[in-house]
Amino acid sequence: MKPAWSVIFFTVSSGAGLGLMFWLALARMFHAAAPSNTWWWSLGLAVVLFVAGLLSSTAHLANPKNAWRAFSRFGSSWLSREGVFAIALLVALAAWTLSLLQAGPGMQRLSGTLVMVLAFAVLFCTGKIYACLKTIPRWHNWQTVVAYPALGLFSGAVLLTALTPPAAAPVIRWLAIVALIIAAIAKLTLYRAHTTRKGLDGGDALQVQGGVPRLLDVGHTNPSFLTREFGFELSEHAARWRRRLVVLLCFIEPAIVLVFVPDLAWLAVVSLVVGLFIERWLFFAEAQHVVRLYHGAQRV
Amino acid sequence: MAQAPAQGGHWNLSKTINVPMSCMHCDEADCVTVCPTGASYKRAEDGIVLVDPEKCMGCNYCAWPALTAPASWTRTKA
């Protein structure tokens, strides 16, 4: 599938913002004193990342004037659910900010919990948007559902580690490491499955017995929407070294920084940003829609 | 598509199948399920699956769960 930069930016930026506000809300549960300046700046960054991502996602639309309708199918569409939770989260953020400035600890905890739940819900919905599709086998697995929340929480935790002096909040970096492990398990098992999976061929497409069908003639003589949308080719060689880059930049380097030199957490942030953009690009580039079987692919 | 025996059997059985790639108007159309705006819908009286361009926001999401003939877009100059 052709990677769209607006969606890549959206999921990486919003994911990090959602993860960051999740940890900031969790941190408030354990501190009675008023939030520090660093905390407020961090929250500002989280909101900016989240909103920038949302705006970027609307750039992906061919007809954005109808975007307001996207909240109307909460009952059936994961994309609709994501939109509803995102708007609800913005409201919860406003309520939480007000309660931190004006209200007592009870209200602060309540609105903070709501922010955490909704932030996680948005991340979960993002994963389900892709994972619910049976027609893209490389997305239709538990790793996709786990990876979006895990990478969002991981990137948010790394950001928070960089923003907070490790001496002041040592637990943050260990939360980042736990999120890293979960995300790494999801992505590594998924990359392994990509290379070992047998895949579907023409025989699976037509359910015929007695042999594997060979495609004699594709259903088009010129490019079409389908060939443009689903015809993206990524060679196994190109995919392989990009996956290695993802593992190095998203997991190995940040792990080394977080464990041994947490004071230099900004190195992990930089590495992670680059790594996540590659990871997300790869997520789309590696996706193969089963309709490709009718347009020249022998195996999906 | 042509079909041949897995191991060259007694005779050369070969069959050519032409696969129509139109919308199947599925009973439970996934393209209707995933549409966030309700633009993609299944007409009640005859079960035909359609897209209402007045409601569609152009997110392309309905193209992904469809099997043989995903909904398509053409770019038109306004």
CSV table of C-alpha atoms in Angstrom, one decimal:
chain,number,residue,atom,x,y,z
A,1,MET,CA,0.0,0.0,0.0
A,2,LYS,CA,1.3,3.4,-0.9
A,3,PRO,CA,2.5,5.1,2.3
A,4,ALA,CA,0.9,8.5,2.9
A,5,TRP,CA,3.1,10.9,4.7
A,6,SER,CA,0.1,12.7,6.3
A,7,VAL,CA,-1.0,9.5,7.9
A,8,ILE,CA,2.5,8.6,8.9
A,9,PHE,CA,3.0,12.0,10.6
A,10,PHE,CA,-0.4,11.8,12.2
A,11,THR,CA,0.1,8.4,13.9
A,12,VAL,CA,3.7,9.1,15.0
A,13,SER,CA,3.0,12.6,16.3
A,14,SER,CA,-0.4,11.9,17.9
A,15,GLY,CA,0.9,8.6,19.3
A,16,ALA,CA,3.7,10.4,21.1
A,17,GLY,CA,1.4,13.1,22.3
A,18,LEU,CA,-1.1,10.6,23.6
A,19,GLY,CA,1.6,8.6,25.3
A,20,LEU,CA,3.1,11.7,26.9
A,21,MET,CA,-0.2,12.9,28.3
A,22,PHE,CA,-1.0,9.4,29.6
A,23,TRP,CA,2.2,9.4,31.7
A,24,LEU,CA,1.8,13.0,32.8
A,25,ALA,CA,-1.7,12.1,34.0
A,26,LEU,CA,-0.4,9.0,35.8
A,27,ALA,CA,2.3,11.1,37.4
A,28,ARG,CA,-0.3,13.5,38.8
A,29,MET,CA,-1.9,10.6,40.7
A,30,PHE,CA,1.1,10.3,42.9
A,31,HIS,CA,1.9,14.0,43.5
A,32,ALA,CA,-0.2,16.2,45.8
A,33,ALA,CA,1.8,19.4,45.2
A,34,ALA,CA,0.9,21.7,42.3
A,35,PRO,CA,2.4,20.7,38.9
A,36,SER,CA,5.8,22.2,38.2
A,37,ASN,CA,6.6,24.5,35.2
A,38,THR,CA,8.3,21.5,33.5
A,39,TRP,CA,5.1,19.5,33.9
A,40,TRP,CA,3.0,22.2,32.3
A,41,TRP,CA,5.4,22.6,29.4
A,42,SER,CA,5.4,18.9,28.9
A,43,LEU,CA,1.6,18.8,28.8
A,44,GLY,CA,1.7,21.7,26.3
A,45,LEU,CA,4.0,19.6,24.1
A,46,ALA,CA,1.8,16.6,24.4
A,47,VAL,CA,-1.3,18.6,23.3
A,48,VAL,CA,0.6,20.2,20.4
A,49,LEU,CA,1.8,16.8,19.2
A,50,PHE,CA,-1.7,15.3,19.5
A,51,VAL,CA,-3.5,18.2,17.7
A,52,ALA,CA,-0.8,18.5,15.0
A,53,GLY,CA,-1.3,14.9,14.3
A,54,LEU,CA,-5.1,15.3,14.1
A,55,LEU,CA,-4.8,18.2,11.7
A,56,SER,CA,-2.4,16.2,9.5
A,57,SER,CA,-5.0,13.4,9.3
A,58,THR,CA,-7.5,15.7,7.8
A,59,ALA,CA,-5.0,16.6,5.1
A,60,HIS,CA,-5.4,13.0,4.0
A,61,LEU,CA,-9.0,13.6,3.1
A,62,ALA,CA,-10.2,14.2,-0.4
A,63,ASN,CA,-13.3,15.9,0.8
A,64,PRO,CA,-12.6,17.4,4.2
A,65,LYS,CA,-15.8,19.5,4.3
A,66,ASN,CA,-17.7,16.2,5.2
A,67,ALA,CA,-15.2,15.4,8.0
A,68,TRP,CA,-17.8,16.3,10.7
A,69,ARG,CA,-19.8,13.3,9.6
A,70,ALA,CA,-17.0,11.0,10.7
A,71,PHE,CA,-18.4,10.9,14.2
A,72,SER,CA,-21.7,9.4,13.2
A,73,ARG,CA,-20.8,5.7,12.9
A,74,PHE,CA,-19.5,5.0,16.3
A,75,GLY,CA,-21.4,1.7,16.4
A,76,SER,CA,-19.6,0.1,13.5
A,77,SER,CA,-16.5,2.0,12.4
A,78,TRP,CA,-13.2,2.0,14.3
A,79,LEU,CA,-12.3,5.2,12.4
A,80,SER,CA,-15.5,6.8,13.7
A,81,ARG,CA,-14.7,5.6,17.2
A,82,GLU,CA,-11.2,7.0,17.0
A,83,GLY,CA,-12.6,10.4,16.1
A,84,VAL,CA,-15.2,10.4,18.9
A,85,PHE,CA,-12.6,9.5,21.5
A,86,ALA,CA,-10.2,12.1,20.2
A,87,ILE,CA,-12.8,14.9,20.5
A,88,ALA,CA,-13.9,13.5,23.9
A,89,LEU,CA,-10.2,13.6,24.9
A,90,LEU,CA,-9.9,17.3,24.0
A,91,VAL,CA,-12.8,18.0,26.2
A,92,ALA,CA,-11.4,15.9,29.0
A,93,LEU,CA,-8.0,17.7,28.7
A,94,ALA,CA,-9.8,21.1,29.0
A,95,ALA,CA,-11.7,19.9,32.1
A,96,TRP,CA,-8.5,18.4,33.6
A,97,THR,CA,-6.5,21.6,33.0
A,98,LEU,CA,-9.2,23.7,34.7
A,99,SER,CA,-9.4,21.3,37.6
A,100,LEU,CA,-5.6,21.4,38.1
A,101,LEU,CA,-5.9,25.2,38.3
A,102,GLN,CA,-9.1,25.6,40.3
A,103,ALA,CA,-10.5,22.4,41.7
A,104,GLY,CA,-9.6,19.9,44.5
A,105,PRO,CA,-7.6,16.7,44.3
A,106,GLY,CA,-10.8,14.5,43.9
A,107,MET,CA,-11.8,16.3,40.7
A,108,GLN,CA,-8.2,16.4,39.5
A,109,ARG,CA,-7.9,12.6,39.9
A,110,LEU,CA,-11.2,12.0,38.2
A,111,SER,CA,-10.5,14.1,35.1
A,112,GLY,CA,-6.9,12.9,35.0
A,113,THR,CA,-8.2,9.3,34.9
A,114,LEU,CA,-10.5,10.2,32.1
A,115,VAL,CA,-7.6,11.6,30.1
A,116,MET,CA,-5.6,8.4,30.6
A,117,VAL,CA,-8.5,6.2,29.6
A,118,LEU,CA,-9.4,8.3,26.5
A,119,ALA,CA,-5.8,8.6,25.4
A,120,PHE,CA,-5.4,4.8,25.6
A,121,ALA,CA,-8.7,4.4,23.8
A,122,VAL,CA,-7.6,6.6,20.9
A,123,LEU,CA,-4.4,4.6,20.5
A,124,PHE,CA,-6.3,1.3,20.7
A,125,CYS,CA,-8.7,2.5,18.0
A,126,THR,CA,-5.9,3.5,15.7
A,127,GLY,CA,-4.5,-0.1,15.9
A,128,LYS,CA,-7.9,-1.6,15.4
A,129,ILE,CA,-8.6,0.5,12.3
A,130,TYR,CA,-5.8,-1.4,10.6
A,131,ALA,CA,-6.0,-4.8,12.4
A,132,CYS,CA,-9.8,-5.3,11.7
A,133,LEU,CA,-9.1,-5.6,7.9
A,134,LYS,CA,-9.2,-9.3,6.9
A,135,THR,CA,-8.1,-8.3,3.4
A,136,ILE,CA,-4.7,-7.2,4.5
A,137,PRO,CA,-3.2,-10.3,6.2
A,138,ARG,CA,-0.1,-8.5,7.3
A,139,TRP,CA,-2.2,-6.2,9.4
A,140,HIS,CA,-4.8,-8.7,10.6
A,141,ASN,CA,-3.1,-9.8,13.8
A,142,TRP,CA,-2.7,-9.0,17.5
A,143,GLN,CA,0.7,-7.4,17.0
A,144,THR,CA,-1.0,-4.5,15.1
A,145,VAL,CA,-3.4,-3.9,17.9
A,146,VAL,CA,-0.7,-4.0,20.5
A,147,ALA,CA,2.0,-2.0,18.6
A,148,TYR,CA,0.0,1.2,18.3
A,149,PRO,CA,-0.6,1.7,22.0
A,150,ALA,CA,2.8,0.3,22.9
A,151,LEU,CA,4.8,2.5,20.6
A,152,GLY,CA,2.7,5.6,21.5
A,153,LEU,CA,3.2,5.0,25.2
A,154,PHE,CA,6.9,4.2,24.6
A,155,SER,CA,7.5,7.3,22.6
A,156,GLY,CA,5.6,9.4,25.2
A,157,ALA,CA,7.7,7.9,28.1
A,158,VAL,CA,11.0,8.5,26.3
A,159,LEU,CA,9.9,12.1,25.7
A,160,LEU,CA,9.0,12.5,29.4
A,161,THR,CA,12.4,10.9,30.4
A,162,ALA,CA,14.1,13.5,28.3
A,163,LEU,CA,12.0,16.4,29.7
A,164,THR,CA,12.4,15.3,33.4
A,165,PRO,CA,15.7,15.1,35.2
A,166,PRO,CA,16.2,11.4,35.9
A,167,ALA,CA,17.0,12.2,39.5
A,168,ALA,CA,13.6,13.8,40.0
A,169,ALA,CA,11.6,11.0,38.5
A,170,PRO,CA,13.6,7.8,38.2
A,171,VAL,CA,10.5,5.6,37.7
A,172,ILE,CA,9.7,7.2,34.3
A,173,ARG,CA,12.7,5.6,32.6
A,174,TRP,CA,11.7,2.2,33.8
A,175,LEU,CA,8.2,2.6,32.5
A,176,ALA,CA,9.7,3.5,29.2
A,177,ILE,CA,11.8,0.4,29.3
A,178,VAL,CA,8.7,-1.8,30.0
A,179,ALA,CA,6.8,-0.1,27.1
A,180,LEU,CA,9.9,-0.7,24.9
A,181,ILE,CA,9.9,-4.4,25.7
A,182,ILE,CA,6.2,-4.8,24.9
A,183,ALA,CA,6.5,-2.8,21.7
A,184,ALA,CA,9.6,-4.7,20.7
A,185,ILE,CA,7.9,-8.1,21.2
A,186,ALA,CA,5.0,-7.0,19.0
A,187,LYS,CA,7.1,-5.6,16.2
A,188,LEU,CA,9.8,-8.4,16.2
A,189,THR,CA,7.3,-11.2,16.2
A,190,LEU,CA,5.4,-9.5,13.4
A,191,TYR,CA,8.6,-9.0,11.3
A,192,ARG,CA,9.4,-12.7,11.9
A,193,ALA,CA,5.9,-13.6,10.7
A,194,HIS,CA,6.3,-11.6,7.6
A,195,THR,CA,9.2,-13.7,6.5
A,196,THR,CA,7.9,-17.1,7.6
A,197,ARG,CA,4.3,-16.8,6.6
A,198,LYS,CA,3.3,-18.9,3.6
A,199,GLY,CA,0.9,-16.4,2.3
A,200,LEU,CA,-2.1,-16.6,0.0
A,201,ASP,CA,-2.0,-17.4,-3.7
A,202,GLY,CA,-4.4,-17.8,-6.6
A,203,GLY,CA,-5.6,-21.2,-5.3
A,204,ASP,CA,-6.8,-19.5,-2.0
A,205,ALA,CA,-8.4,-16.7,-4.0
A,206,LEU,CA,-10.5,-19.1,-6.2
A,207,GLN,CA,-10.8,-22.1,-3.9
A,208,VAL,CA,-10.2,-24.4,-6.8
A,209,GLN,CA,-9.0,-28.0,-6.3
A,210,GLY,CA,-6.3,-29.9,-8.2
A,211,GLY,CA,-3.6,-27.3,-8.7
A,212,VAL,CA,-2.5,-23.8,-8.2
A,213,PRO,CA,-4.1,-21.3,-10.7
A,214,ARG,CA,-1.8,-19.1,-12.7
A,215,LEU,CA,-2.8,-15.6,-13.6
A,216,LEU,CA,-2.9,-15.4,-17.4
A,217,ASP,CA,-4.1,-11.9,-17.8
A,218,VAL,CA,-4.6,-9.1,-15.4
A,219,GLY,CA,-7.9,-7.2,-15.1
A,220,HIS,CA,-6.5,-3.9,-16.5
A,221,THR,CA,-4.5,-2.6,-19.4
A,222,ASN,CA,-3.7,0.8,-17.8
A,223,PRO,CA,-3.1,2.1,-14.3
A,224,SER,CA,-6.2,2.5,-12.2
A,225,PHE,CA,-7.1,3.6,-8.7
A,226,LEU,CA,-6.6,0.0,-7.6
A,227,THR,CA,-3.1,-0.3,-9.0
A,228,ARG,CA,-2.1,3.0,-7.6
A,229,GLU,CA,-3.6,2.4,-4.1
A,230,PHE,CA,-2.6,-1.3,-3.7
A,231,GLY,CA,0.2,-1.8,-6.3
A,232,PHE,CA,3.1,-0.5,-4.2
A,233,GLU,CA,6.0,-2.8,-4.6
A,234,LEU,CA,8.7,-3.2,-1.9
A,235,SER,CA,11.3,-5.7,-2.6
A,236,GLU,CA,12.2,-8.2,0.2
A,237,HIS,CA,15.7,-6.8,0.3
A,238,ALA,CA,14.5,-3.2,0.7
A,239,ALA,CA,12.1,-4.3,3.4
A,240,ARG,CA,14.7,-6.3,5.3
A,241,TRP,CA,17.3,-3.5,5.8
A,242,ARG,CA,14.5,-1.1,6.7
A,243,ARG,CA,13.3,-3.5,9.4
A,244,ARG,CA,16.8,-3.8,10.8
A,245,LEU,CA,17.0,0.0,10.9
A,246,VAL,CA,13.7,0.1,12.8
A,247,VAL,CA,15.0,-2.4,15.4
A,248,LEU,CA,18.2,-0.4,15.8
A,249,LEU,CA,16.7,3.1,16.0
A,250,CYS,CA,13.4,2.3,17.9
A,251,PHE,CA,14.6,-0.4,20.3
A,252,ILE,CA,18.4,-1.1,20.5
A,253,GLU,CA,19.6,2.5,20.7
A,254,PRO,CA,16.9,3.8,23.1
A,255,ALA,CA,17.3,0.7,25.3
A,256,ILE,CA,21.1,1.4,25.6
A,257,VAL,CA,20.4,5.1,26.4
A,258,LEU,CA,17.7,4.5,28.9
A,259,VAL,CA,19.5,1.8,30.8
A,260,PHE,CA,23.1,3.2,30.8
A,261,VAL,CA,22.9,7.0,30.1
A,262,PRO,CA,19.4,8.2,31.0
A,263,ASP,CA,20.7,11.8,31.3
A,264,LEU,CA,21.2,11.7,27.6
A,265,ALA,CA,17.6,10.7,26.9
A,266,TRP,CA,17.4,13.3,24.1
A,267,LEU,CA,19.6,10.9,22.0
A,268,ALA,CA,16.9,8.3,22.4
A,269,VAL,CA,14.2,10.8,21.4
A,270,VAL,CA,16.0,11.7,18.2
A,271,SER,CA,16.7,8.1,17.3
A,272,LEU,CA,13.1,7.1,18.1
A,273,VAL,CA,11.6,9.9,16.0
A,274,VAL,CA,13.6,8.8,12.9
A,275,GLY,CA,13.0,5.1,13.7
A,276,LEU,CA,9.2,5.6,14.1
A,277,PHE,CA,8.9,7.4,10.8
A,278,ILE,CA,10.6,4.4,9.1
A,279,GLU,CA,8.5,1.9,11.1
A,280,ARG,CA,5.3,3.6,10.1
A,281,TRP,CA,6.4,4.0,6.5
A,282,LEU,CA,7.3,0.3,6.5
A,283,PHE,CA,3.9,-0.6,8.0
A,284,PHE,CA,2.1,0.8,5.0
A,285,ALA,CA,4.7,-0.2,2.4
A,286,GLU,CA,4.7,-3.8,3.5
A,287,ALA,CA,0.9,-4.1,3.6
A,288,GLN,CA,-0.4,-6.2,0.7
A,289,HIS,CA,-4.0,-6.2,-0.1
A,290,VAL,CA,-5.4,-9.6,-1.4
A,291,VAL,CA,-6.8,-7.8,-4.5
A,292,ARG,CA,-3.2,-7.9,-5.7
A,293,LEU,CA,-3.8,-11.5,-6.5
A,294,TYR,CA,-6.1,-10.4,-9.3
A,295,HIS,CA,-3.6,-7.8,-10.6
A,296,GLY,CA,-0.5,-9.7,-11.0
A,297,ALA,CA,0.8,-10.8,-7.6
A,298,GLN,CA,1.4,-14.5,-7.3
A,299,ARG,CA,1.4,-14.5,-3.5
A,300,VAL,CA,0.1,-12.1,-0.8
B,1,MET,CA,-6.6,-18.0,-14.7
B,2,ALA,CA,-5.5,-21.5,-15.9
B,3,GLN,CA,-5.4,-24.6,-13.8
B,4,ALA,CA,-3.2,-27.6,-14.2
B,5,PRO,CA,-2.7,-30.9,-12.2
B,6,ALA,CA,-0.1,-30.6,-9.4
B,7,GLN,CA,1.9,-33.5,-10.8
B,8,GLY,CA,1.4,-34.0,-14.6
B,9,GLY,CA,-1.3,-36.6,-14.5
B,10,HIS,CA,-2.8,-38.9,-17.1
B,11,TRP,CA,-4.2,-36.1,-19.1
B,12,ASN,CA,-3.6,-32.4,-19.5
B,13,LEU,CA,-6.6,-31.0,-17.8
B,14,SER,CA,-6.6,-27.3,-18.2
B,15,LYS,CA,-9.3,-24.9,-17.4
B,16,THR,CA,-9.5,-21.2,-17.9
B,17,ILE,CA,-11.6,-19.3,-15.6
B,18,ASN,CA,-12.6,-15.7,-16.1
B,19,VAL,CA,-13.1,-14.0,-12.8
B,20,PRO,CA,-15.6,-11.1,-12.7
B,21,MET,CA,-14.3,-8.3,-10.5
B,22,SER,CA,-17.4,-6.4,-9.8
B,23,CYS,CA,-18.8,-5.4,-6.5
B,24,MET,CA,-20.5,-8.4,-4.9
B,25,HIS,CA,-22.9,-6.3,-2.8
B,26,CYS,CA,-22.2,-8.5,0.2
B,27,ASP,CA,-24.9,-9.3,2.7
B,28,GLU,CA,-22.6,-7.9,5.4
B,29,ALA,CA,-20.6,-5.4,3.4
B,30,ASP,CA,-17.4,-4.6,5.3
B,31,CYS,CA,-17.1,-1.4,3.2
B,32,VAL,CA,-20.3,-0.2,4.8
B,33,THR,CA,-19.2,-1.3,8.3
B,34,VAL,CA,-16.0,0.7,8.3
B,35,CYS,CA,-17.3,3.9,6.7
B,36,PRO,CA,-17.2,6.6,9.4
B,37,THR,CA,-19.5,9.0,7.7
B,38,GLY,CA,-22.3,6.7,6.6
B,39,ALA,CA,-21.6,7.6,3.0
B,40,SER,CA,-21.2,3.9,2.1
B,41,TYR,CA,-24.5,2.2,2.6
B,42,LYS,CA,-26.6,-0.8,1.6
B,43,ARG,CA,-29.9,0.1,0.0
B,44,ALA,CA,-32.8,-1.4,1.9
B,45,GLU,CA,-35.1,-2.2,-1.0
B,46,ASP,CA,-32.7,-4.2,-3.1
B,47,GLY,CA,-29.4,-4.6,-1.1
B,48,ILE,CA,-27.3,-2.8,-3.6
B,49,VAL,CA,-24.2,-1.3,-1.9
B,50,LEU,CA,-23.6,2.3,-2.9
B,51,VAL,CA,-21.6,5.4,-1.9
B,52,ASP,CA,-23.3,8.7,-1.4
B,53,PRO,CA,-20.9,11.3,-2.7
B,54,GLU,CA,-22.7,14.1,-0.8
B,55,LYS,CA,-21.6,12.5,2.5
B,56,CYS,CA,-18.3,11.0,1.6
B,57,MET,CA,-15.2,12.7,3.0
B,58,GLY,CA,-12.8,10.9,0.8
B,59,CYS,CA,-10.8,9.0,3.4
B,60,ASN,CA,-10.4,5.9,1.2
B,61,TYR,CA,-11.1,3.6,4.1
B,62,CYS,CA,-13.9,1.7,2.3
B,63,ALA,CA,-11.4,0.6,-0.4
B,64,TRP,CA,-9.4,-1.5,2.1
B,65,PRO,CA,-11.8,-4.1,3.4
B,66,ALA,CA,-13.3,-4.9,0.0
B,67,LEU,CA,-12.2,-8.1,-1.7
B,68,THR,CA,-12.5,-8.0,-5.5
B,69,ALA,CA,-13.6,-4.5,-6.4
B,70,PRO,CA,-12.8,-1.9,-3.8
B,71,ALA,CA,-14.5,1.4,-4.1
B,72,SER,CA,-12.5,3.6,-6.4
B,73,TRP,CA,-11.8,7.3,-6.7
B,74,THR,CA,-11.2,9.3,-9.8
B,75,ARG,CA,-9.7,12.8,-9.7
B,76,THR,CA,-11.9,15.3,-11.4
B,77,LYS,CA,-11.1,18.9,-12.0
B,78,ALA,CA,-13.5,21.0,-10.0
